[in-house]
Tab-separated table of C-alpha atoms and ligand atoms in Angstrom:
chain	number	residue	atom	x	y	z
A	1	UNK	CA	59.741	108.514	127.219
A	2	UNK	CA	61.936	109.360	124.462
A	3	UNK	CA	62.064	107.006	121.413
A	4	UNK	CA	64.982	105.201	120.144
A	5	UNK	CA	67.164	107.911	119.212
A	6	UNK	CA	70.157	107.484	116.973
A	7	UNK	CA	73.321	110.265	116.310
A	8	UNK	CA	76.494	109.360	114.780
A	9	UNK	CA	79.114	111.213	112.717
A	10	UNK	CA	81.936	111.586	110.738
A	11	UNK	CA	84.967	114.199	110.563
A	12	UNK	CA	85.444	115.986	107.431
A	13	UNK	CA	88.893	115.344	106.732
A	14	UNK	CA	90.461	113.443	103.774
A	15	UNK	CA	88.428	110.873	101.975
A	16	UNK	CA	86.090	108.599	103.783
A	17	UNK	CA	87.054	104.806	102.987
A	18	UNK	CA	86.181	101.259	102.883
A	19	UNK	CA	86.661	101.092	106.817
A	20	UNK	CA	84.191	104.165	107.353
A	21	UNK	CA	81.545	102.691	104.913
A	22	UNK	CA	81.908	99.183	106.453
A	23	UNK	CA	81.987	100.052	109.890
A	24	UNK	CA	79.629	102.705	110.338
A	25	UNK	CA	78.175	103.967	107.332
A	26	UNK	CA	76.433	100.562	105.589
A	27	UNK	CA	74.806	100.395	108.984
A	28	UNK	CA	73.267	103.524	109.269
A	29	UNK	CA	71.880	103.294	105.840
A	30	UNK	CA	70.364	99.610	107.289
A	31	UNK	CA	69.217	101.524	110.859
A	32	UNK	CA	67.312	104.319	108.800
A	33	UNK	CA	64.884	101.625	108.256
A	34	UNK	CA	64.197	100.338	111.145
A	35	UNK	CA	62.944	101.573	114.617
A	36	UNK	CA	64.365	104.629	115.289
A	37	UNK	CA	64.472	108.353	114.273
A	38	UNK	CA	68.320	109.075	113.113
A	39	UNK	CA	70.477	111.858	112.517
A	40	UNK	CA	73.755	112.399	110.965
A	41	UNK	CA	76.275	114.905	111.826
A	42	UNK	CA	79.697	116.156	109.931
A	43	UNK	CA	81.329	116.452	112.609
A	44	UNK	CA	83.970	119.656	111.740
A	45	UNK	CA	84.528	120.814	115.068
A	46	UNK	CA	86.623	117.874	115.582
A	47	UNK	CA	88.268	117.333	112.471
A	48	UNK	CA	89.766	120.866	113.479
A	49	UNK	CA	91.665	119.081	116.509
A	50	UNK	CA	94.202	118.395	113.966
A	51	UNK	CA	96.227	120.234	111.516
A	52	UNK	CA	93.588	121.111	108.781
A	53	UNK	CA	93.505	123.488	105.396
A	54	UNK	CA	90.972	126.151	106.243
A	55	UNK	CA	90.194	126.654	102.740
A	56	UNK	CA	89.423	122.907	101.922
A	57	UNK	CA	86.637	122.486	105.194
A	58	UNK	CA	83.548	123.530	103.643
A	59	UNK	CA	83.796	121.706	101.068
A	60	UNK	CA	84.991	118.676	102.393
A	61	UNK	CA	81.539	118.997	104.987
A	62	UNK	CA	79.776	118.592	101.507
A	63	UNK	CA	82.138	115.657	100.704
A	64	UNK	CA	80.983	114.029	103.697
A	65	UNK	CA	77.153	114.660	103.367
A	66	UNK	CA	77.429	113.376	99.465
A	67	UNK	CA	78.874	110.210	100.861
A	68	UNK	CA	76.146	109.970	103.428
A	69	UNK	CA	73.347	110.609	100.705
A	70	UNK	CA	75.041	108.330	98.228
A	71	UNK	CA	75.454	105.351	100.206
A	72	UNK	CA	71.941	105.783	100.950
A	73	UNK	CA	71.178	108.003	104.059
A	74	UNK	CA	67.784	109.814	103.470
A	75	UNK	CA	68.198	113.323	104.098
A	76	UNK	CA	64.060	113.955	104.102
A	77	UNK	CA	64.103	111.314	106.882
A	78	UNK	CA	67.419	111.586	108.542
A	79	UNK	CA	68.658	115.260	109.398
A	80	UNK	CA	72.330	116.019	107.764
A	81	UNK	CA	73.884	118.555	109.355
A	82	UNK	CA	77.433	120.312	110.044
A	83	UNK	CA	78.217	120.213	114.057
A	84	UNK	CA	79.390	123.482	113.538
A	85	UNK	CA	76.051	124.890	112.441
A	86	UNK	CA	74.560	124.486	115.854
A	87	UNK	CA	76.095	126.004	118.597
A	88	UNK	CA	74.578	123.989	121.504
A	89	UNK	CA	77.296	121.356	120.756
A	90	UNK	CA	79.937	123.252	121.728
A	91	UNK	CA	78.096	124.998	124.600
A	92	UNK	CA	77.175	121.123	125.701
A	93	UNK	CA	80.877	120.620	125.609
A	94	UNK	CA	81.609	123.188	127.936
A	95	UNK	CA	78.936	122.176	130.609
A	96	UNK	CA	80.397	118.628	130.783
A	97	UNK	CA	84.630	119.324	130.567
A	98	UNK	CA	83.451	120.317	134.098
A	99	UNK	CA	81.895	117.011	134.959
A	100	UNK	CA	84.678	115.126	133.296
A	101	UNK	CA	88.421	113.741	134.970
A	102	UNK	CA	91.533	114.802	132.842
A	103	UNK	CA	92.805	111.342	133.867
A	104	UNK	CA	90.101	109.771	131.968
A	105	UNK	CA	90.849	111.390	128.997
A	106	UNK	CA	94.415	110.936	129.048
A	107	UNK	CA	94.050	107.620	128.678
A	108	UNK	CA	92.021	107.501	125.829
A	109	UNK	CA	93.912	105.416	122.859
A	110	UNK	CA	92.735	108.014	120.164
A	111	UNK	CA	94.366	111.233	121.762
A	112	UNK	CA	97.432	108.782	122.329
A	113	UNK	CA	97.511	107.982	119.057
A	114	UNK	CA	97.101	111.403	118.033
A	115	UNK	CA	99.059	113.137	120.455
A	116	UNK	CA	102.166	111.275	119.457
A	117	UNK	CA	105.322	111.256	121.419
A	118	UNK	CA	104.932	114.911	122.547
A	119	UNK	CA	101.869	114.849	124.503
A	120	UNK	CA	102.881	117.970	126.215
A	121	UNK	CA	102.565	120.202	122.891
A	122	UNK	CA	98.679	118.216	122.343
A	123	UNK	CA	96.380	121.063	121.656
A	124	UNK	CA	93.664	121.174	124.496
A	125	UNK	CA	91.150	120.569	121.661
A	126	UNK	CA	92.823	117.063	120.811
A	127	UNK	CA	92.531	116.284	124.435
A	128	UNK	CA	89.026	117.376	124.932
A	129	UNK	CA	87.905	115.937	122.065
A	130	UNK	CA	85.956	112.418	123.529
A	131	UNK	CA	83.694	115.729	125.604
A	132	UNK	CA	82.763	117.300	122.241
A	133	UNK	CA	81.594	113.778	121.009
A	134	UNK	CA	79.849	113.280	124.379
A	135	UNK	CA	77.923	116.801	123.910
A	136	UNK	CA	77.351	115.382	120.394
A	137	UNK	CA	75.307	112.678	120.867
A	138	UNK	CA	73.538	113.764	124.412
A	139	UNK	CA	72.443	116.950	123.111
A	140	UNK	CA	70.165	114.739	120.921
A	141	UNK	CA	69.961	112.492	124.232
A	142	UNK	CA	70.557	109.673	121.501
A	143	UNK	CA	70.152	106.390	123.039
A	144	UNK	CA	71.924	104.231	119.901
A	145	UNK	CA	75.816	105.375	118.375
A	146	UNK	CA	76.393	103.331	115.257
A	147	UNK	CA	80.260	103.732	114.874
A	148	UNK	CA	83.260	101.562	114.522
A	149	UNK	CA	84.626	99.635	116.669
A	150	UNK	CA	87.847	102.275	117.262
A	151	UNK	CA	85.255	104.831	118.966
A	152	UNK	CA	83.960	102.129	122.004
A	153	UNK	CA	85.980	104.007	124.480
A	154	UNK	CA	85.028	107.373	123.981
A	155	UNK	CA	81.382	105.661	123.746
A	156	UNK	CA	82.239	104.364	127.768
A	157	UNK	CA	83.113	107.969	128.566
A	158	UNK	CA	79.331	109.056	127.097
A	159	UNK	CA	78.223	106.847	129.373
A	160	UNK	CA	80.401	108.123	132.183
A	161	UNK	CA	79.312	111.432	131.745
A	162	UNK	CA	75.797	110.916	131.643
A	163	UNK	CA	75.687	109.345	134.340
A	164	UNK	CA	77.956	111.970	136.364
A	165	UNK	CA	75.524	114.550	135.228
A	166	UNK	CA	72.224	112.109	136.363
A	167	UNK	CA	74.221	111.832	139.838
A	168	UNK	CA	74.814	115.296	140.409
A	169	UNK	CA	71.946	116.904	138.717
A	170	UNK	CA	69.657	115.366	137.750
A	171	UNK	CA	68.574	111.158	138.064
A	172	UNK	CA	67.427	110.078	134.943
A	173	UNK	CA	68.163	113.222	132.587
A	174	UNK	CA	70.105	111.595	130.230
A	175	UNK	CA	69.773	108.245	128.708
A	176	UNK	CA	72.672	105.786	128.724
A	177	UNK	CA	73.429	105.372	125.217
A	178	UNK	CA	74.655	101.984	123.497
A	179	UNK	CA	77.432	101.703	120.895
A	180	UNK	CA	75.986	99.858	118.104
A	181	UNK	CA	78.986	98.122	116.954
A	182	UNK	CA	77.932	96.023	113.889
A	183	UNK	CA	78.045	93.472	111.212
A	184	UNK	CA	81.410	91.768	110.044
A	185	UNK	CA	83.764	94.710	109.696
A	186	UNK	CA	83.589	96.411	112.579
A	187	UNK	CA	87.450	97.137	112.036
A	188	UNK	CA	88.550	96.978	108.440
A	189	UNK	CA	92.478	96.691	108.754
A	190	UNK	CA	94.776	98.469	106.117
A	191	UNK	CA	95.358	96.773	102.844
A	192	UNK	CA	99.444	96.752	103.720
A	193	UNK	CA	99.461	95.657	107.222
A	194	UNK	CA	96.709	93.390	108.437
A	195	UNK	CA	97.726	94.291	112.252
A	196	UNK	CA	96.932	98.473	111.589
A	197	UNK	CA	93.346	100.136	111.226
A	198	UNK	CA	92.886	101.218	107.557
A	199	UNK	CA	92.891	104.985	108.037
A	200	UNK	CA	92.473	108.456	106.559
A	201	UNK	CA	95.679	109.419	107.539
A	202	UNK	CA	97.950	106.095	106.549
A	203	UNK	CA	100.857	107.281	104.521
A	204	UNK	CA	100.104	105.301	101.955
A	205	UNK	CA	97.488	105.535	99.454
A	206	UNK	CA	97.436	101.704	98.578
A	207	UNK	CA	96.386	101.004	102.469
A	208	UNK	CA	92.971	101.852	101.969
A	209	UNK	CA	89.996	101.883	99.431
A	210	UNK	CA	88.442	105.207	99.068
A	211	UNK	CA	85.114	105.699	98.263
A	212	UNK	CA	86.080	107.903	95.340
A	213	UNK	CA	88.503	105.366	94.053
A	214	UNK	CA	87.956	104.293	90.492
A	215	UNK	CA	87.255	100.675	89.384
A	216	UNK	CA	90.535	100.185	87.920
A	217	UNK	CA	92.080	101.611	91.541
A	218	UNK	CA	90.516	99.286	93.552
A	219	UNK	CA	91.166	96.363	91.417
A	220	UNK	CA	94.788	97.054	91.645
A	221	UNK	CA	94.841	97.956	95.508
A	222	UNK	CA	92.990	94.194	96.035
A	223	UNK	CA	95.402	93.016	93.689
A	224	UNK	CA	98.527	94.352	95.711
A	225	UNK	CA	97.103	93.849	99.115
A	226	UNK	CA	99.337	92.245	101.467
A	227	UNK	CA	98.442	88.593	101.931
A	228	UNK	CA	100.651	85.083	102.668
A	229	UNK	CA	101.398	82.176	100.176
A	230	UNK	CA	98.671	79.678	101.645
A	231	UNK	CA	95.524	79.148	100.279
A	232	UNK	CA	92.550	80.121	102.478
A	233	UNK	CA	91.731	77.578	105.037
A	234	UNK	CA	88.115	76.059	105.737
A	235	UNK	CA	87.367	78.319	108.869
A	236	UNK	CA	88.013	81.166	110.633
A	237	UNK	CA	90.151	79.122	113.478
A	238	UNK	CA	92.454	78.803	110.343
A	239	UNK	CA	92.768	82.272	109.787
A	240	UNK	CA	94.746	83.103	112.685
A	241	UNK	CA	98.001	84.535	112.919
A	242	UNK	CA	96.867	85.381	108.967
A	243	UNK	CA	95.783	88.865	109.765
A	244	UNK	CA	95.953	89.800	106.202
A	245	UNK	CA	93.948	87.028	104.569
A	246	UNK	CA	91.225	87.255	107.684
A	247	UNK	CA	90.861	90.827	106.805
A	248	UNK	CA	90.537	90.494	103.050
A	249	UNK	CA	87.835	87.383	104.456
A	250	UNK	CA	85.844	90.129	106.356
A	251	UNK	CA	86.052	93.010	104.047
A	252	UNK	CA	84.614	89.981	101.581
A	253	UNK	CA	81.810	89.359	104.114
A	254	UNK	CA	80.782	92.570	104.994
A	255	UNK	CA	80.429	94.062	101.454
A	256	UNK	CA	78.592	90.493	100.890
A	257	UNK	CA	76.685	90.714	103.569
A	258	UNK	CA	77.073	87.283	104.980
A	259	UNK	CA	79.269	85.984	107.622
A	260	UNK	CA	82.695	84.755	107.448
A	261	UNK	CA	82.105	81.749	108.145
A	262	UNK	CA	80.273	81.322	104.576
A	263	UNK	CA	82.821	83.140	102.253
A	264	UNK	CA	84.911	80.709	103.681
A	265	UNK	CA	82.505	77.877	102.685
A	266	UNK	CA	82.688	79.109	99.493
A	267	UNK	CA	86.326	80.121	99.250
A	268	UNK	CA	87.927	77.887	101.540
A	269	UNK	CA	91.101	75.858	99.970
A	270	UNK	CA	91.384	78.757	97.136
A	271	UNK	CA	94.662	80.806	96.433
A	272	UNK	CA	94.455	84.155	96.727
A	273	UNK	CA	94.627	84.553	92.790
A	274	UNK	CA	91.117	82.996	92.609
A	275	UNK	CA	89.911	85.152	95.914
A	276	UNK	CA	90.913	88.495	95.320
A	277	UNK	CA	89.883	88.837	92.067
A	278	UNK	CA	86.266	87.762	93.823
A	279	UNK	CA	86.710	90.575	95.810
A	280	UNK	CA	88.179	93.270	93.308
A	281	UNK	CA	84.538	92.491	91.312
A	282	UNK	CA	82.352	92.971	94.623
A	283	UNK	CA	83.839	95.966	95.770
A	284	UNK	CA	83.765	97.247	92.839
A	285	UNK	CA	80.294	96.465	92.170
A	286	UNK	CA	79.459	97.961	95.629
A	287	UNK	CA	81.378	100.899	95.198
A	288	UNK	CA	81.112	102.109	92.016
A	289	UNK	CA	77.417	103.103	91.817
A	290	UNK	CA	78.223	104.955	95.204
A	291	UNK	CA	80.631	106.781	93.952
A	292	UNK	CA	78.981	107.763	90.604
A	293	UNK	CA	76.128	109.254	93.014
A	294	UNK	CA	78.766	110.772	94.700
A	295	UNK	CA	80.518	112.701	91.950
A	296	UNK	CA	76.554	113.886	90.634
A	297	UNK	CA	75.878	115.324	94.021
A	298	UNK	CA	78.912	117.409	93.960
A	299	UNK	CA	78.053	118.885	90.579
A	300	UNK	CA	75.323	120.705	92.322
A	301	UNK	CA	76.553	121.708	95.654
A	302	UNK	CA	74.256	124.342	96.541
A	303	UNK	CA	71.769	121.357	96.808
A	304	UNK	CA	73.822	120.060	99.700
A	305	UNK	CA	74.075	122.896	101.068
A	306	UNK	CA	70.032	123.259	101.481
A	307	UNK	CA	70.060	119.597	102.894
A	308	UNK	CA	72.695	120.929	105.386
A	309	UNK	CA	70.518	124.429	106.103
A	310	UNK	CA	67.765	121.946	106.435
A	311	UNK	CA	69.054	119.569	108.369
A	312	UNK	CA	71.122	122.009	110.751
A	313	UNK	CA	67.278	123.387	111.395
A	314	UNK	CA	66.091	120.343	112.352
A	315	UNK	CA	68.835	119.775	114.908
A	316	UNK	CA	68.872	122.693	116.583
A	317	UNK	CA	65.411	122.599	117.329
A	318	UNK	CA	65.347	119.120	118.538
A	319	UNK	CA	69.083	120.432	120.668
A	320	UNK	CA	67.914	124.216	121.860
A	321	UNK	CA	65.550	123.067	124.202
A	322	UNK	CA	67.474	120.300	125.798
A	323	UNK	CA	70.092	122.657	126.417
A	324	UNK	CA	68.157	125.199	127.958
A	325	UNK	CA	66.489	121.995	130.887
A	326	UNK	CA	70.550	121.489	130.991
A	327	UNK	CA	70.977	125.209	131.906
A	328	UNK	CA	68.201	125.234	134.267
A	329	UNK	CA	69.239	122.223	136.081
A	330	UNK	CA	72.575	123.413	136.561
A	331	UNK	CA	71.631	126.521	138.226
A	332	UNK	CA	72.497	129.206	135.822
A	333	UNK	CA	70.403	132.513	135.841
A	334	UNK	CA	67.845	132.969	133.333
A	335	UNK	CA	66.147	136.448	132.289
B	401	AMP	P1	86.428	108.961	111.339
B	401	AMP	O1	87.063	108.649	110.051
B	401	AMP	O2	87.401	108.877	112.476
B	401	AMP	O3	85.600	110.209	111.348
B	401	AMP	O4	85.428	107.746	111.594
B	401	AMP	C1	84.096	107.708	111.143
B	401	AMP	C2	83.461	106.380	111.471
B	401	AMP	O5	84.102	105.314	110.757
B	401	AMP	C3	83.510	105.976	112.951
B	401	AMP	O6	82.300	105.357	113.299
B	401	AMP	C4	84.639	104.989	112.997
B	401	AMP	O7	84.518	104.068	114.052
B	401	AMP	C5	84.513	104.294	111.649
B	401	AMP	N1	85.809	103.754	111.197
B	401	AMP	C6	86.932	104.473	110.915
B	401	AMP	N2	87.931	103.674	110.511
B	401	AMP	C7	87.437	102.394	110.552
B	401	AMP	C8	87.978	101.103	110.239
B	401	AMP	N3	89.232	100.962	109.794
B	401	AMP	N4	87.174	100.031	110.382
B	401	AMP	C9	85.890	100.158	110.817
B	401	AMP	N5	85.321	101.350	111.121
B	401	AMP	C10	86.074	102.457	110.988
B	402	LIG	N1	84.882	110.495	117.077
B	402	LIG	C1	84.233	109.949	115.920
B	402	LIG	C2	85.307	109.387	114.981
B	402	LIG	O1	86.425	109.763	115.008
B	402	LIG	C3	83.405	110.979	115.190
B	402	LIG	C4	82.322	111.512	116.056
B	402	LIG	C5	82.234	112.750	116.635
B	402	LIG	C6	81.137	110.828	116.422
B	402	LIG	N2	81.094	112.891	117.300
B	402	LIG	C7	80.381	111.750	117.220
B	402	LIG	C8	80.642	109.563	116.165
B	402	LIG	C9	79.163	111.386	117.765
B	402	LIG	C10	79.413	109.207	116.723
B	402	LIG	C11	78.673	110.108	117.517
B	402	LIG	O2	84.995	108.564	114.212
């Protein structure tokens, strides 16, 4: 029986943020830890679904791995790797866009968000996208996907494909993997709007914290955040229809690491002019030594590039021979 089995990953595109670290990333580094054997993929295959400067994706793979190792992924005990350098992913892909309905994936809220208004002019990639993931994580047959709470559906169509494959195939073959949807900020809202998902791709720059943001940054983005006039209230029943303050409440917690429930103990009946400036010193304090590891990593990056040669080693031996029992069970010839 296979162990536990983690695999999650992030696209290389733009700079990773508060949202990324809180709702995937800090949880990884937690996971590494504990029962399971991980692995963590920079996932460039999809970030090409989108408009993307060819001359920026290499080294924005390294980006990604830096902010893996600096926030404290262990490359000696987790494998780091590009998607891209091991083919079986893609070859995974293809296997299961045959096992998977087109009206499933048109319904899934990423590609809608993505696709925009003209759906018709969506690149097949963009649409196919929630496969590649699929082939992602089953190629490792992971059984645990630490992500955000934004990726749950394409988690459901893992599942669905799985267990299409198990039904036609094979019973048993592959595992059904669980999201792993954890701690407080499983969806860090943007700094402007406390009703949108802080992104990479939000227009504006004071939306979101970026890892690589300087003290003096994110003091001023917590400073301008969007909030209300009240004080905080006592509990979290108080905080609704405040989507603002309960977000700055939850980014609080999960950097913290306690529950709401006690930074509003502790903060409950403040303004916001004693809170954020709380929170300005806590992210900061969080941050900061993550991205000072960051920016030393980068000065060397033919070190991250061995971790990546290293760790795309380690995958594809762990992938090759799953692939070929997938090849086999399918039916394909072999010589
Ligand atoms: P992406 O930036 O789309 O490659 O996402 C990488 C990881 O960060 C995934 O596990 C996402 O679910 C997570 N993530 C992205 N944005 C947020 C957010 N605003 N709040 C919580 N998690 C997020
Ligand atoms: N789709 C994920 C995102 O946008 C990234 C991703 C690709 C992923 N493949 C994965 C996450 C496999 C976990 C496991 O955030």
């Amino acid at each position: 029986m296979t162990a536990k089995r983690i695999l999650s990953g992030m696209q290389p595109t733009n700079q990773l943020h508060l949202g990324n670290y809180l709702g995937a990333l800090k949880n990884w580094v937690a996971l590494q830890d504990q029962d399971y054997e991980c692995l963590f993929c920079v996932v460039d295959l999809h970030a090409i679904t989108m408009p993307y400067d060819r001359d920026k994706l290499a080294q924005a793979t390294r980006e990604i791995a830096a902010a893996y190792i600096a926030a404290g992924i262990d490359p000696a005990k987790c494998p780091i790797f590009p998607q891209s350098a091991v083919p079986a992913h893609s070859e995974l892909m293809w296997l299961f866009a045959t096992m998977t309905q087109m009206g499933k994936l048109e319904r899934m809220t990423q590609f809608k968000d993505k696709a925009g208004k003209n759906k018709e002019r969506a690149g097949l990639g963009l649409f196919s996208y929630p496969v590649l993931m699929a082939a992602d994580i089953l190629l490792y047959k992971a059984t645990h996907v630490p992500v955000g709470e934004d990726q749950k559906q394409h988690l459901e169509l893992t599942r669905e494909i799985a267990a299409t494959f198990n039904a036609r195939y094979q019973a048993g073959f592959f595992p059904q993997t669980e999201p792993m949807i954890l701690g407080e900020a499983t969806r860090v809202m943007s700094l402007r709007d406390g009703t949108s998902k802080m992104s990479k791709s939000a227009e504006s720059d004071m939306s979101r914290i970026n890892l690589t943001d300087d003290a003096d940054t994110i003091v001023r983005k917590i400073r301008k955040a969007k909030t209300d006039p009240a004080p905080l209230g006592e509990t979290i029943e108080s905080l609704q229809g405040r989507p603002e303050a309960l977000n700055l409440v939850t980014i609080y917690a999960a950097l913290a690491g306690v529950s709401r429930a006690e930074v509003l103990a502790q903060f409950g009946g403040q303004p916001f002019s004693v809170f954020k400036p709380a929170l300005a010193d806590l992210a900061v304090e969080t941050l900061s030594p993550m991205t000072g590891r960051m920016t030393d990593l980068l000065s060397d990056p033919a070190e991250i590039d061995r971790i990546l040669a290293s760790g795309a080693d380690k995958a594809r031996a762990l992938a090759e021979p799953v692939l070929r029992d997938v090849r086999e069970i399918m039916g394909f010839w072999r010589g």
